[in-house]
Amino acid sequence: MSRLIILASICLIITGCTKNFGEINTDPNRPKTITPGVMLGQLQYRMVNTTISAAKNFTHQLMQVDAPRSSPGGGGLHRYVVNTDAGIWNSMYGYLTDVEDIYYMADSLNEPNYKGIALLYKTWAYSILTDLYGDVPYSQATQAVKGIFQPGFDKQQDIYAQLLKNLDTVNSILHTGAALRYGGDLVYNANALSSSTNPGIVKWKKFANSLKLRLLLRSSKRDGELNISQQINEILSNPESRPVFTSTADDAILRYPGSFPYFNPYYNARQLDWREGSYFTEFFMNKLNEDEDPRRAIWSFQVMVDGVSMYSGIQSGYPTTVEYQVGKNSSYNDALKTLPQLGVMMTYAEVEFIKAELALKSFQTGKTAREHYENGIRASMTQWGAALPDGFLAKPGILYNESGSGDEQLAQIMLQKYYAYLFVDYQSWFEKNRTGYPELPRGAGIPAENQFPTRAMYPSYLQSLNAEQLKNATESMGGDLQTTKLWWQK
Amino acid sequence: MRKLYVQLLIILVSKLILPQNLSAQGITAPSSDTTLNPSASAISLRENTSSPDTAFNPPEMEVAIDTQPSFLKNTLDQVVVTALGIRREEKSLGYAAQIVKENAVKDAKTNNWVNSLNGKAPGLNIQSAGAGPMGSSRITLRGESSLNLDNNQALIVVDGVPVSSKISGTGFNSHLSQDSPVDFGSDISDLNPDDIERITVLKGPGATALYGSRAAGGALIITTKSGSGKGKGLGVTYNVNGSIDRVNRWPDYQFEYGEGRTDKYYSYLDSEDGPNTATGVAAGRAWGPRFNGQLYYQFNPGSPDGKPTERTPWVADKNYISDFFKTGLTISNSIAIEGGSEKGGARLSLSHLKNEWILPNTGFERINAALTVNQKVTDKLKINGKINYTQKKSDNLPAAGYNNQTIMYFLIIGALPNVHADWFKPYWKPGLENIEQRNPFNPGPDNPYLDLYEMLNKMNKNGVIGTLSASYSFTDKLELMVRSGLDMSYEYRSQQRPFSMTKYPRGMFREQNIFNYEINTDALLTYNDKFSEALKYTVTAGANNMRQRYDFAGMYADQLAQPGIYQISNSLDQAVADPQRSQKAINSVYGSAQLAFQERIFLDITGRNDWSSTLPYGNNSFFYPSASASFLLSDMFLLPLNVSFAKLRLSWAQVGNDTRPYQTDKYYDKIYSNSFTNPTVLFNPNLKPEITSSFEAGVDLRFFNNRVGIDLAMYNNNSRNQILALPLDLVTGYSSALVNAGLINSKGAEVALNLKPIITGNLTWNSAITWSRNRSYVKELREGINSQIIYNHNSNVNIEARVGGRMGDLYGKGFQRSPEGEIIYSSVGLPASLDPTMKKWGNAFADWKAGFLNEIIIKRFRVSILVDGQKGGSIYSQTNHKNNTLGKTKVTLPGREGGIVGKGVVYDAYTQKYTPNTVNVSASSYYDNYYAITNAETNIFDASFIKIREVRFEYPLPVGSLGKFIQQASIAVYGRELFNFTKFPGFDPEGGNLNSGTLTPGVELTQFPTARNMGINLTFKF
C-alpha cells in the first residue's frame, strides 16, 4: 500500500510542474512590443518598391511606355489583357497592417507626427487600391484581431470622402515643431529638428495637401457629391496653412541609400530581364527623339541601327508572330538599377501639371496653364537629373499652344504629364481613363474584342476567401470585368 | 455505427453462457508447453525479453503469419509491441496492429529504410519528395485527418523513444524563390536497417491512444535488436551490400527538332546564314529546324566564345539529357556481435555506408554504432540500455525544385537536343575562374556543372537515440518500470554559391547549426491478477514527462566580398544572424485496464491526460480515452472445420494533435536586420488541441490450417478543432489566422489476404495481397468560410479543402468552354483567356492502393517479388508544363510543319453564336498557350501507376569445410524501383515537392528522377 502512495505522489510531482509552462511558451526570438521607429523605415521601403514595380511591370506596358520582346501566347498588357492576379491587392493590404499598427502605437504613445505620417500612408495606399479596383474594403479592413475575417467592400465614393477627410486630419495634426522621437523616416528624414522647425514634417504636410489635390482632380467629374471645387479652392488659396509641393526638393521620393539593407530593388536584376525583357515603344521614344528630350539618355540607351547610333523603340500590341531581336532596341538604362531617386511616390512636377489643368478649368492657381505646364517639364527634368536645354520649351513639339481648344491644350498637358509619371505606380493609366489622354495607337495584333481596361479585376483567391462580399461588391459595381467603369469614371 | 457495435457486443457476451468444447471443433488440444502462463501472456514490460533471432530462421513473410505449420493458438501467442513499449499478445488486441519483420527493410536496402516499407502494409503510405539521395519521405497512416499537412505524419517510436521525422528546411520553397530547398534527411532516416528487429504498424487512434496528443496520425513502433544467447558460434554477423542506381524512367522527349524559335534555319550567334537563333534568343526552346543532317553554323567547342568557323551537320544527340546523370553507387558494410545467457545479453553493431548518387558530385556517408545491454541483476531487478549513434555527412546534396540554380531546372530550360552535355563542362569563362560562369547557351539557367560542382550543400550530423530503463518486480503480480529515452542530434550545414550565378551575382555563403533534442521519461506500474480462472485482469498506471528543445542558429552572408572563399568572415555586408529557438513540454498521466475472459474475449480501456505548454496556460489540459475489444470467435462458437481462426476487433478512441510553440501571443517579426513588421499569422489566445474520434472494426479470418488468411479493417475517423492557419485575405491585416475549426471525416478500409498455396518440403510459395482505400472529407470549416487553401503554387494550382470536398482536392483554372463543352478560342486562333473560376481537376491522394507480394522458396533458394501500385490520384506537373511549352516533348510534334488549327469554337459577340475555329497558328504559339503554367486543366495528370517495386533472389551458400568458422552464409541479388508503368508524363507520379521542410503531395515542381536500384548482398554468420 505504501508503495502505491509513493507512486501516486511521483505521478503528481511530475504533473504538478506545469507552472513554468508560461515561460517555456514565450518566444525568445521575437519581441511582443515595439516602437514606431523600427517599423516605419522598412514599411516606407517596401511600399515604394511595390509601387515602382507595379509601374514597371504593369503600367509601362499597358500605357505603351515599353513592350515585351516577344509575346507568342496572344495575351499581355500591350494587347489589353489584364491577368486576374496582376494587381497589388495582396502587397498593399499587407503593408496596411503595419500602417495601422504605427497609427495605434503613435496614438498610445502620444506622438502626433507618427500618427500623421501613418494616416498619410494609409490614405496614399487606399487611394491607389480604390483607383485600381473600385470598391474595396476600407472600414472593415485590417481588423482580423476583432474577428472580422471577411470584410465588406466600401463604395468608392465613400472611400474618397473618407480619404479627403483623412488628408485634412493629417494636415492639422502634423506638428512642425517636433522631431520623430523614435526615428525611422527614410523619405524626408523628419527624425531631427533644424533650429526649431522640423523641415521633414513641413514636407510631409506638403505631401498631404498635394495628394489631396491629386484626388480632388481625379474625382472632379463627381463635383456635386463631394464639394470638389470648394475643396480645391481651399487648398489653392491657402498656401501657408495648406502648403503643397513648391520645388523638386519637396518631392516625395524615397532616395535609396544603396547600402545594406535598403538597396534599390533592381540593383541585382538579371541582364536578361532588365535589358532584353522589354524595350521602349515607338510611341514613347519617337516623341522623345523628335524633341531631343534629354531625359531619354537617363531612361534609356542607344543602340546601333543600320550603322547609326540611336534610341530605337518597338511596336506595341503586335501580332503573335512578331519577335524582336536581342540587342537591337533600346531598353532601360543600367544606371536606373542603382539610381537613388527611383523610389517615386509623388512629385512636384505632377503638382504643376495638376495646376495646369486646374488653370485650364478656370481655377485660380496664381499662374497660367502655360506657366504651370512649363514648370512641370522643368521639374521633371530636374527630378531625373537632366539639364533643360536652351530653347527646349519653344520646340514645336513642346511649345504650349495657348490658343488651342480646351481639348488640344489638355492633350498637351496630359502628354507631358505622362512622361513625368514614369515609375509612379498606376497614375498615368488612371489619368488616361479620366481624361482619355494621351491617345495611344492601337496595335495591329490586338484582337478586335479586346478593349482598353478601366480597372484590374479582383484577385481570384477572393473566390475562396471572401466569396460572399465579393459577390456583393461585384453587383454594386455592375460587374467584375477589366472594362467595368469606376465611380469617378462615370 | 455505434449502435451496431453495441449490438454485436451484446450478442457476443450472451454467447458466453454456452460452454465451449474445444474438441468438438476438431481442434487438437494444445500441448502443455503452450498453456498460457499468466505471467508470460499478460502485459510484460520487460524490454529485455529477447525475441527469437530471426536473421537466419526460415524467412518469414512480412505479415503476422508464421510459415511453420502449427497449431492455431500458438500463432496467436505472437507478441506485439504496442504503444509505450507495452507488449501484448496479438490475439488480445482490439485494433489493427501489423507486424513488419526485419527483412522488409533489409531485403532491398535503400538510402532511407523507411522507403522500403512501401507496399508492405495496407494503409501505410510513404510519399517521397524525389528531392535527392537522402530520400526523405512523408509517412502517413490511413488518411489525412488534419488540414495541416505536417500534422498527419505518423509518430515514429524507436525502443520507446519518439524520434523526430522533422526536416529542417532551408526556408525556401520549390518555385523560383531566392534559393532552393535541399533534402537534408531527418532523424528517422539515420537508423541502420541492420539493427531493426521488427516494426509494429499501429494504424489508427485505437492503437495509439496511449500517446495522447501525438497519436492522431498512428505510429510506427520500431524495436531494435537485443543481444541473445541463442545460436552457435561466435555470435558475429557480417554483412556487405553493394548497389547501383540508374534513372528508371524518362519523359517522352522528342529528338526531331532542335534549338530555336523558328524552324527556318539555325545559327549559333550571328553568321552569314542570318542573325543568332540560339542562346538567349531561343532561351531553351526547341521549335527550331528539323534534324535532317543539313549543315548549319553551330556551337564550336574549340573556340573560346563558341563562334563557329564552318557549318556542321544538324543532328540530334539522343543522350542530351541522360549524359548529365551517372550510375550511382552505394556500398555498405555492417558487423554485429552478440551474446548472452539467461541472465542477460549484449549486442554491438557497427556499420558504414557510402553513397554516390545519380548526379555527379552528390552523395553522402553514414556511420552507425549501436550497443544494447540487458541484465537480470537479481530475480526481481532488471536493467536495460540501448544506444544508437549515427554520424551522417555529405560534401554535397543537390538543390531541388524549379529555380535557376537547380540541375533539374537546367534540364528543362537549358538542355537542347542539338547540344552535347560536355559543351557545358568548362564552366568558368577563361581567365575568370570563380568570377564569371560560362554559359554558352540560354543565359537564364545557371551552367549545370556550376550547379553540381560549385553550388555545394554540405552537412555533418551527429545523432544519438538511446534508452535507459530499469524494472523491478515487487511480486509476480506487481511490476514497476522506469524508463528514459533521448533523441538528440546536432547538425552543421552550409550552403555555398559562387559569383555570377543568377540569384546571387556576388555569391552567397550560409551556415546553420541545428541542435535538437527530445527526452521522454516514463514511469509505469503494472498489476496483473485474476478474479477467477476465467476472468483475468491487468491494470497499468503511469506518468510521462516530455521535454523538447530545438535550437537553430543560422549565419548568412548573402553577398561575398571575394570570390571563391566560403566563410562568414567573407561577407560583403554585415552577416545576418537568423536564430530560432523553441521549447515544448508535455506532462501526462495515463492508465489502462485489460480484462481477459476465458482467453476468448478481451476488453481494453485506456485514458491519458496531457498538459501541454503550447496551449494557453489556463486551458492546457486534455483527456484522451479509448476502449477496444477483441473476440476470438473461433473459440466462442462452433465454426466450420476449415476455419482455423476467427477474430473480431472493435475499437473506439479519442486522441489529440498538438500544435507548435508560441502560437498564443502576438510577436513582431524581424525584417531587414534592424526593423520589425507585423506578423502575418494572427495568434489565438484560446487555442485548443485537435481531437480525433475514431471507430474501427476488423475481422481476422484464417482457413485451412492458416493456409489462407484474410484481415479486414474498416474505420471512420472524425477530426475536430483542427488548428488551422486559416488563410485570410491580407485585407484583414493578416494572411492567416490560427483558429480551431473544421471537421474532417476520414474513412476507409484495408484488406490483407495471405495465401500459402504450396507448402512442401522442397517448394514453398507464400503470397500476400494488400489493398487499401481512404477518403478524407471536409465536412465543416468555419462559419462563413467554405474553403481553405492548404498549399498554393502561385495560384496556378492550389490544394484546397472545400466543404463537401475531399482533402487533397486540386483546384486551378481551365479553358473557357462553350455550353456544348468545346474550348473557346479567341479571334487569333489561340485559346481565349482562361476561365477565372477555380475548378477541381483531381485529388492529390489515390483512390486505392494495392500491393502483391510473392515469396517462393525452392529447396534453399528464395525469391521474392513485390508489385505495388495505386489507382487514381492526380498530380500537377511543372516539369511537363515547361517541357511542353518549350517544345521538348513528343506531344509538341504535331503541327510543326503546317501549323495547327485548334479544335474549338470562337464566340461572335454580334450574332451571339459559336462558330468553329479556323485560324491556323504556329505550333510554338499553340503549345505555349495550351500548356501555360496558369492552366491547371492541361497540366494535371492521373497519378495511377504499377511498379515492380522489389525483387530479391537469395541463396544460402554452402559452407562446406569452413563450417567450423562460418555458421551460415548467404548471397542475395536484389532490385528496387525496377519498372514503373504509368501514363504520367514526368518522371514519377509518386512525387511531390519539398516546400522548405514540408513534403507536399499533388504538385510536382521539377522532381528528380527515380532511380532503379540493383545490388548484391552477402551475409556471413560466424
Short mmCIF file of N, CA and C in Angstrom, two decimals, chain A residues 3 7 14-15 17-19 21 24-32 34 38-39 42 45-46 69-70 72-73 89-90 93-94 97-98 101 137 141-145 148-151 260-263 268 270 323 325-326 447 449 461-465, chain B residues 261 275 404 444 474 480 502 525 573 576 579-581 583 585 587 589 611-614 617 620 661-662 664-669 671-673 675-678 682 727-734 737 784-785 787 826-827 830 836-838 925 928-929:
data_model
loop_
_atom_site.label_atom_id
_atom_site.label_comp_id
_atom_site.label_asym_id
_atom_site.label_seq_id
_atom_site.Cartn_x
_atom_site.Cartn_y
_atom_site.Cartn_z
N ARG A 3 3.69 1.46 -1.12
CA ARG A 3 4.33 1.64 -2.43
C ARG A 3 3.40 2.43 -3.35
N LEU A 7 4.04 5.91 -5.41
CA LEU A 7 3.88 6.02 -6.86
C LEU A 7 2.89 7.11 -7.24
N ILE A 14 5.28 14.93 -11.08
CA ILE A 14 5.60 15.13 -12.49
C ILE A 14 4.59 16.08 -13.14
N THR A 15 3.33 15.86 -12.80
CA THR A 15 2.33 16.69 -13.48
C THR A 15 2.19 18.07 -12.86
N CYS A 17 4.41 20.09 -12.29
CA CYS A 17 5.34 21.05 -12.84
C CYS A 17 4.85 21.67 -14.13
N THR A 18 3.64 22.20 -14.13
CA THR A 18 3.24 22.94 -15.33
C THR A 18 3.37 24.43 -15.08
N LYS A 19 3.93 24.76 -13.92
CA LYS A 19 3.98 26.18 -13.56
C LYS A 19 4.85 26.97 -14.50
N PHE A 21 5.29 26.50 -17.57
CA PHE A 21 4.87 26.36 -18.96
C PHE A 21 4.73 27.71 -19.63
N ILE A 24 8.07 28.62 -20.78
CA ILE A 24 8.51 27.77 -21.88
C ILE A 24 7.86 28.21 -23.17
N ASN A 25 6.64 28.71 -23.07
CA ASN A 25 5.93 29.06 -24.29
C ASN A 25 6.08 30.53 -24.67
N THR A 26 7.14 31.18 -24.23
CA THR A 26 7.42 32.55 -24.64
C THR A 26 8.57 32.53 -25.63
N ASP A 27 8.32 33.07 -26.79
CA ASP A 27 9.32 33.01 -27.87
C ASP A 27 10.54 33.85 -27.51
N PRO A 28 11.71 33.25 -27.46
CA PRO A 28 12.91 34.02 -27.13
C PRO A 28 13.48 34.78 -28.31
N ASN A 29 12.89 34.63 -29.48
CA ASN A 29 13.48 35.25 -30.66
C ASN A 29 12.78 36.52 -31.11
N ARG A 30 11.59 36.77 -30.63
CA ARG A 30 10.84 37.90 -31.17
C ARG A 30 10.22 38.71 -30.03
N PRO A 31 10.14 40.04 -30.19
CA PRO A 31 9.56 40.87 -29.12
C PRO A 31 8.05 40.93 -29.22
N LYS A 32 7.43 41.22 -28.09
CA LYS A 32 5.97 41.37 -28.09
C LYS A 32 5.54 42.80 -28.33
N ILE A 34 6.90 46.87 -29.71
CA ILE A 34 7.98 47.64 -30.35
C ILE A 34 7.57 49.12 -30.38
N VAL A 38 11.05 51.57 -35.43
CA VAL A 38 11.65 50.40 -36.05
C VAL A 38 10.74 49.78 -37.10
N MET A 39 9.55 50.30 -37.23
CA MET A 39 8.65 49.73 -38.23
C MET A 39 8.50 50.67 -39.42
N GLN A 42 11.20 50.28 -42.79
CA GLN A 42 11.02 49.12 -43.67
C GLN A 42 9.70 49.23 -44.40
N TYR A 45 10.09 51.59 -47.30
CA TYR A 45 10.91 50.96 -48.33
C TYR A 45 10.09 49.95 -49.13
N ARG A 46 9.39 49.09 -48.43
CA ARG A 46 8.66 48.03 -49.12
C ARG A 46 7.50 48.58 -49.92
N ARG A 69 9.63 41.82 -75.54
CA ARG A 69 10.41 41.48 -76.71
C ARG A 69 9.66 40.51 -77.62
N SER A 70 8.98 39.57 -77.02
CA SER A 70 8.15 38.68 -77.84
C SER A 70 6.96 38.28 -77.01
N PRO A 72 4.31 35.44 -77.80
CA PRO A 72 3.67 34.48 -78.70
C PRO A 72 2.34 33.93 -78.20
N GLY A 73 2.09 34.05 -76.92
CA GLY A 73 0.90 33.41 -76.36
C GLY A 73 -0.39 34.12 -76.67
N TRP A 89 -3.06 44.07 -54.78
CA TRP A 89 -4.01 43.91 -53.67
C TRP A 89 -3.31 43.35 -52.44
N ASN A 90 -2.72 42.18 -52.64
CA ASN A 90 -2.11 41.46 -51.53
C ASN A 90 -1.02 42.26 -50.84
N TYR A 93 -2.38 45.60 -48.96
CA TYR A 93 -3.09 45.36 -47.70
C TYR A 93 -2.14 44.80 -46.65
N GLY A 94 -1.14 44.08 -47.07
CA GLY A 94 -0.14 43.59 -46.13
C GLY A 94 0.54 44.75 -45.44
N THR A 97 -1.40 46.74 -42.63
CA THR A 97 -1.40 46.26 -41.25
C THR A 97 -0.37 47.00 -40.44
N ASP A 98 0.83 47.14 -41.01
CA ASP A 98 1.88 47.87 -40.31
C ASP A 98 1.49 49.34 -40.16
N ASP A 101 -0.86 49.75 -37.43
CA ASP A 101 -0.21 49.48 -36.16
C ASP A 101 0.58 50.69 -35.70
N PRO A 137 -12.43 46.92 -49.62
CA PRO A 137 -12.66 47.03 -48.17
C PRO A 137 -11.85 48.18 -47.60
N ALA A 141 -11.49 46.74 -43.07
CA ALA A 141 -10.23 46.08 -43.39
C ALA A 141 -9.30 46.09 -42.18
N THR A 142 -8.28 45.27 -42.22
CA THR A 142 -7.23 45.13 -41.19
C THR A 142 -7.81 44.99 -39.79
N GLN A 143 -8.91 44.28 -39.68
CA GLN A 143 -9.49 44.11 -38.35
C GLN A 143 -9.66 42.66 -37.98
N ALA A 144 -8.69 41.84 -38.36
CA ALA A 144 -8.79 40.43 -38.02
C ALA A 144 -8.76 40.22 -36.51
N VAL A 145 -8.04 41.09 -35.80
CA VAL A 145 -7.96 40.94 -34.35
C VAL A 145 -9.36 41.07 -33.73
N ILE A 148 -13.01 40.21 -37.66
CA ILE A 148 -13.61 40.42 -38.98
C ILE A 148 -12.72 39.74 -40.02
N PHE A 149 -13.11 38.54 -40.41
CA PHE A 149 -12.30 37.77 -41.35
C PHE A 149 -12.77 37.94 -42.78
N GLN A 150 -13.95 38.43 -42.98
CA GLN A 150 -14.46 38.60 -44.34
C GLN A 150 -15.06 39.99 -44.47
N PRO A 151 -14.18 40.97 -44.64
CA PRO A 151 -14.66 42.35 -44.61
C PRO A 151 -15.52 42.69 -45.81
N PHE A 260 23.32 48.33 -47.49
CA PHE A 260 22.54 47.31 -46.81
C PHE A 260 21.69 47.91 -45.70
N PRO A 261 20.44 47.56 -45.49
CA PRO A 261 19.66 46.67 -46.36
C PRO A 261 18.81 47.39 -47.38
N TYR A 262 18.92 48.71 -47.48
CA TYR A 262 17.97 49.42 -48.34
C TYR A 262 18.57 49.68 -49.73
N PHE A 263 18.70 48.61 -50.48
CA PHE A 263 19.19 48.75 -51.85
C PHE A 263 18.04 49.13 -52.77
N ASN A 268 20.29 44.10 -58.35
CA ASN A 268 20.89 42.88 -58.89
C ASN A 268 19.97 42.20 -59.88
N ARG A 270 18.65 40.68 -63.25
CA ARG A 270 19.38 39.94 -64.29
C ARG A 270 19.44 40.74 -65.56
N GLU A 323 8.60 39.01 -83.37
CA GLU A 323 9.54 38.83 -82.29
C GLU A 323 10.73 39.72 -82.56
N GLN A 325 14.63 41.15 -82.15
CA GLN A 325 15.98 40.66 -81.96
C GLN A 325 16.58 41.16 -80.66
N VAL A 326 17.32 40.29 -80.04
CA VAL A 326 18.02 40.69 -78.83
C VAL A 326 19.08 41.71 -79.17
N PRO A 447 -6.51 41.68 -80.57
CA PRO A 447 -7.78 41.13 -81.06
C PRO A 447 -8.89 42.18 -80.95
N GLU A 449 -11.83 42.16 -80.13
CA GLU A 449 -12.73 42.16 -78.98
C GLU A 449 -12.08 42.73 -77.72
N TYR A 461 -8.27 34.65 -55.71
CA TYR A 461 -8.39 33.92 -54.44
C TYR A 461 -9.51 34.46 -53.56
N LEU A 462 -10.05 35.63 -53.89
CA LEU A 462 -11.19 36.11 -53.12
C LEU A 462 -12.38 35.18 -53.28
N GLN A 463 -12.39 34.42 -54.36
CA GLN A 463 -13.50 33.47 -54.54
C GLN A 463 -13.52 32.45 -53.43
N SER A 464 -12.32 32.09 -52.93
CA SER A 464 -12.31 31.13 -51.82
C SER A 464 -12.33 31.83 -50.47
N LEU A 465 -11.72 33.01 -50.40
CA LEU A 465 -11.53 33.61 -49.09
C LEU A 465 -12.64 34.56 -48.67
N ARG B 261 13.54 29.35 -82.09
CA ARG B 261 12.14 29.74 -82.10
C ARG B 261 11.53 29.58 -83.48
N PRO B 275 20.80 36.24 -88.49
CA PRO B 275 21.07 36.58 -87.09
C PRO B 275 20.96 35.35 -86.18
N ASN B 404 16.59 28.84 -60.99
CA ASN B 404 17.71 28.96 -61.93
C ASN B 404 18.91 28.11 -61.55
N GLY B 444 19.66 32.11 -68.95
CA GLY B 444 18.78 32.10 -67.78
C GLY B 444 19.20 31.10 -66.72
N PHE B 474 7.96 -6.29 -7.82
CA PHE B 474 7.73 -6.40 -6.39
C PHE B 474 7.27 -7.81 -6.03
N LEU B 480 7.16 -2.46 -11.56
CA LEU B 480 7.37 -1.05 -11.85
C LEU B 480 8.48 -0.92 -12.88
N THR B 502 22.71 33.48 -61.21
CA THR B 502 21.59 34.38 -61.44
C THR B 502 21.03 34.98 -60.17
N LEU B 525 3.56 1.46 -13.83
CA LEU B 525 3.31 0.47 -12.78
C LEU B 525 2.25 -0.49 -13.28
N ASP B 573 28.52 42.58 -46.81
CA ASP B 573 27.87 43.41 -45.80
C ASP B 573 27.95 42.67 -44.49
N VAL B 576 24.17 38.32 -41.57
CA VAL B 576 22.87 38.36 -40.91
C VAL B 576 22.73 37.13 -40.03
N PRO B 579 18.39 33.42 -35.71
CA PRO B 579 18.26 32.43 -34.65
C PRO B 579 16.80 32.02 -34.48
N GLN B 580 16.58 30.76 -34.26
CA GLN B 580 15.24 30.31 -33.93
C GLN B 580 15.40 29.31 -32.82
N ARG B 581 14.73 29.56 -31.75
CA ARG B 581 14.80 28.60 -30.66
C ARG B 581 13.39 28.28 -30.23
N GLN B 583 10.99 25.68 -27.45
CA GLN B 583 10.93 24.64 -26.43
C GLN B 583 9.49 24.19 -26.29
N ALA B 585 7.00 21.37 -23.83
CA ALA B 585 6.95 20.37 -22.77
C ALA B 585 5.54 19.82 -22.66
N ASN B 587 3.39 17.22 -19.98
CA ASN B 587 3.34 16.29 -18.84
C ASN B 587 2.06 15.48 -18.95
N VAL B 589 -0.37 11.94 -17.46
CA VAL B 589 -0.62 10.71 -16.69
C VAL B 589 -1.51 9.83 -17.53
N TRP B 611 -0.93 17.65 -20.33
CA TRP B 611 -0.85 19.09 -20.11
C TRP B 611 0.24 19.59 -21.04
N SER B 612 -0.10 20.46 -21.97
CA SER B 612 0.89 20.86 -22.97
C SER B 612 1.27 22.32 -22.82
N SER B 613 2.53 22.62 -22.96
CA SER B 613 2.97 24.01 -22.81
C SER B 613 2.58 24.88 -23.99
N THR B 614 2.22 24.29 -25.13
CA THR B 614 1.93 25.12 -26.30
C THR B 614 0.50 25.63 -26.31
N TYR B 617 -2.25 28.91 -21.10
CA TYR B 617 -1.87 28.46 -19.77
C TYR B 617 -3.03 27.94 -18.94
N ASN B 620 -4.85 24.11 -20.70
CA ASN B 620 -3.94 23.27 -21.46
C ASN B 620 -4.03 21.79 -21.10
N PRO B 661 4.95 25.52 -30.67
CA PRO B 661 5.00 26.53 -29.61
C PRO B 661 4.77 27.95 -30.13
N TYR B 662 4.48 28.87 -29.22
CA TYR B 662 4.43 30.32 -29.46
C TYR B 662 3.27 30.75 -30.35
N THR B 664 0.24 31.44 -29.10
CA THR B 664 -0.85 32.04 -28.31
C THR B 664 -0.62 33.49 -27.96
N ASP B 665 0.43 34.12 -28.51
CA ASP B 665 0.67 35.53 -28.24
C ASP B 665 1.06 36.23 -29.53
N LYS B 666 1.00 37.57 -29.51
CA LYS B 666 1.46 38.31 -30.70
C LYS B 666 2.93 38.64 -30.56
N TYR B 667 3.68 38.40 -31.61
CA TYR B 667 5.08 38.78 -31.65
C TYR B 667 5.35 39.52 -32.95
N TYR B 668 6.33 40.41 -32.93
CA TYR B 668 6.72 41.11 -34.15
C TYR B 668 7.84 40.35 -34.84
N ASP B 669 7.83 40.37 -36.17
CA ASP B 669 8.86 39.67 -36.94
C ASP B 669 9.97 40.62 -37.31
N ILE B 671 12.77 42.14 -39.70
CA ILE B 671 12.91 42.30 -41.15
C ILE B 671 14.08 43.23 -41.41
N TYR B 672 14.84 42.97 -42.47
CA TYR B 672 15.98 43.82 -42.85
C TYR B 672 16.96 44.05 -41.72
N SER B 673 17.11 43.11 -40.86
CA SER B 673 18.12 43.08 -39.79
C SER B 673 18.00 44.18 -38.76
N SER B 675 14.80 46.18 -38.47
CA SER B 675 13.44 46.69 -38.40
C SER B 675 12.49 45.57 -38.03
N PHE B 676 11.27 45.97 -37.72
CA PHE B 676 10.27 44.97 -37.37
C PHE B 676 9.00 45.19 -38.16
N THR B 677 8.27 44.14 -38.34
CA THR B 677 7.00 44.26 -39.04
C THR B 677 5.97 43.36 -38.37
N ASN B 678 4.72 43.61 -38.64
CA ASN B 678 3.68 42.78 -38.05
C ASN B 678 3.74 41.36 -38.56
N LEU B 682 -2.29 35.52 -37.42
CA LEU B 682 -2.95 36.04 -36.25
C LEU B 682 -2.98 34.96 -35.18
N PRO B 727 -6.41 30.66 -43.99
CA PRO B 727 -5.92 31.76 -44.81
C PRO B 727 -6.96 32.88 -44.87
N LEU B 728 -6.45 34.06 -44.77
CA LEU B 728 -7.32 35.21 -44.86
C LEU B 728 -6.85 36.06 -46.01
N ASP B 729 -7.70 36.84 -46.50
CA ASP B 729 -7.28 37.87 -47.43
C ASP B 729 -6.45 38.84 -46.61
N LEU B 730 -5.31 39.22 -47.10
CA LEU B 730 -4.48 40.17 -46.35
C LEU B 730 -5.19 41.48 -46.05
N VAL B 731 -6.32 41.70 -46.69
CA VAL B 731 -7.16 42.84 -46.37
C VAL B 731 -7.45 42.89 -44.88
N THR B 732 -7.57 41.74 -44.28
CA THR B 732 -7.95 41.71 -42.87
C THR B 732 -6.80 42.08 -41.96
N GLY B 733 -5.62 42.24 -42.52
CA GLY B 733 -4.47 42.56 -41.69
C GLY B 733 -3.54 41.38 -41.51
N TYR B 734 -4.03 40.21 -41.77
CA TYR B 734 -3.22 39.01 -41.61
C TYR B 734 -3.48 38.10 -42.80
N ALA B 737 -5.13 33.20 -39.92
CA ALA B 737 -5.46 33.29 -38.51
C ALA B 737 -5.47 31.89 -37.95
N GLY B 784 -19.09 30.57 -42.29
CA GLY B 784 -18.89 31.59 -43.31
C GLY B 784 -17.71 31.33 -44.20
N ILE B 785 -16.88 30.35 -43.88
CA ILE B 785 -15.73 30.08 -44.72
C ILE B 785 -15.92 28.72 -45.37
N SER B 787 -13.80 27.47 -47.84
CA SER B 787 -12.64 26.87 -48.47
C SER B 787 -11.38 27.28 -47.75
N SER B 826 -9.90 32.58 -79.12
CA SER B 826 -10.03 33.99 -79.46
C SER B 826 -9.97 34.13 -80.97
N SER B 827 -10.15 35.35 -81.45
CA SER B 827 -10.21 35.52 -82.90
C SER B 827 -8.86 35.32 -83.57
N LEU B 830 -5.92 31.22 -80.97
CA LEU B 830 -5.39 30.59 -79.77
C LEU B 830 -6.50 30.52 -78.72
N PRO B 836 -11.67 32.34 -65.23
CA PRO B 836 -11.06 32.68 -63.94
C PRO B 836 -11.60 31.90 -62.74
N THR B 837 -12.71 31.20 -62.92
CA THR B 837 -13.23 30.42 -61.78
C THR B 837 -12.34 29.21 -61.55
N MET B 838 -11.87 29.05 -60.32
CA MET B 838 -11.01 27.91 -60.00
C MET B 838 -11.89 26.66 -59.90
N SER B 925 3.31 28.81 -80.90
CA SER B 925 2.32 29.65 -80.22
C SER B 925 1.26 28.80 -79.56
N ASP B 928 2.58 26.83 -76.49
CA ASP B 928 2.96 27.79 -75.45
C ASP B 928 1.70 28.25 -74.69
N ASN B 929 0.63 28.42 -75.43
CA ASN B 929 -0.61 28.85 -74.79
C ASN B 929 -1.32 27.67 -74.13
#
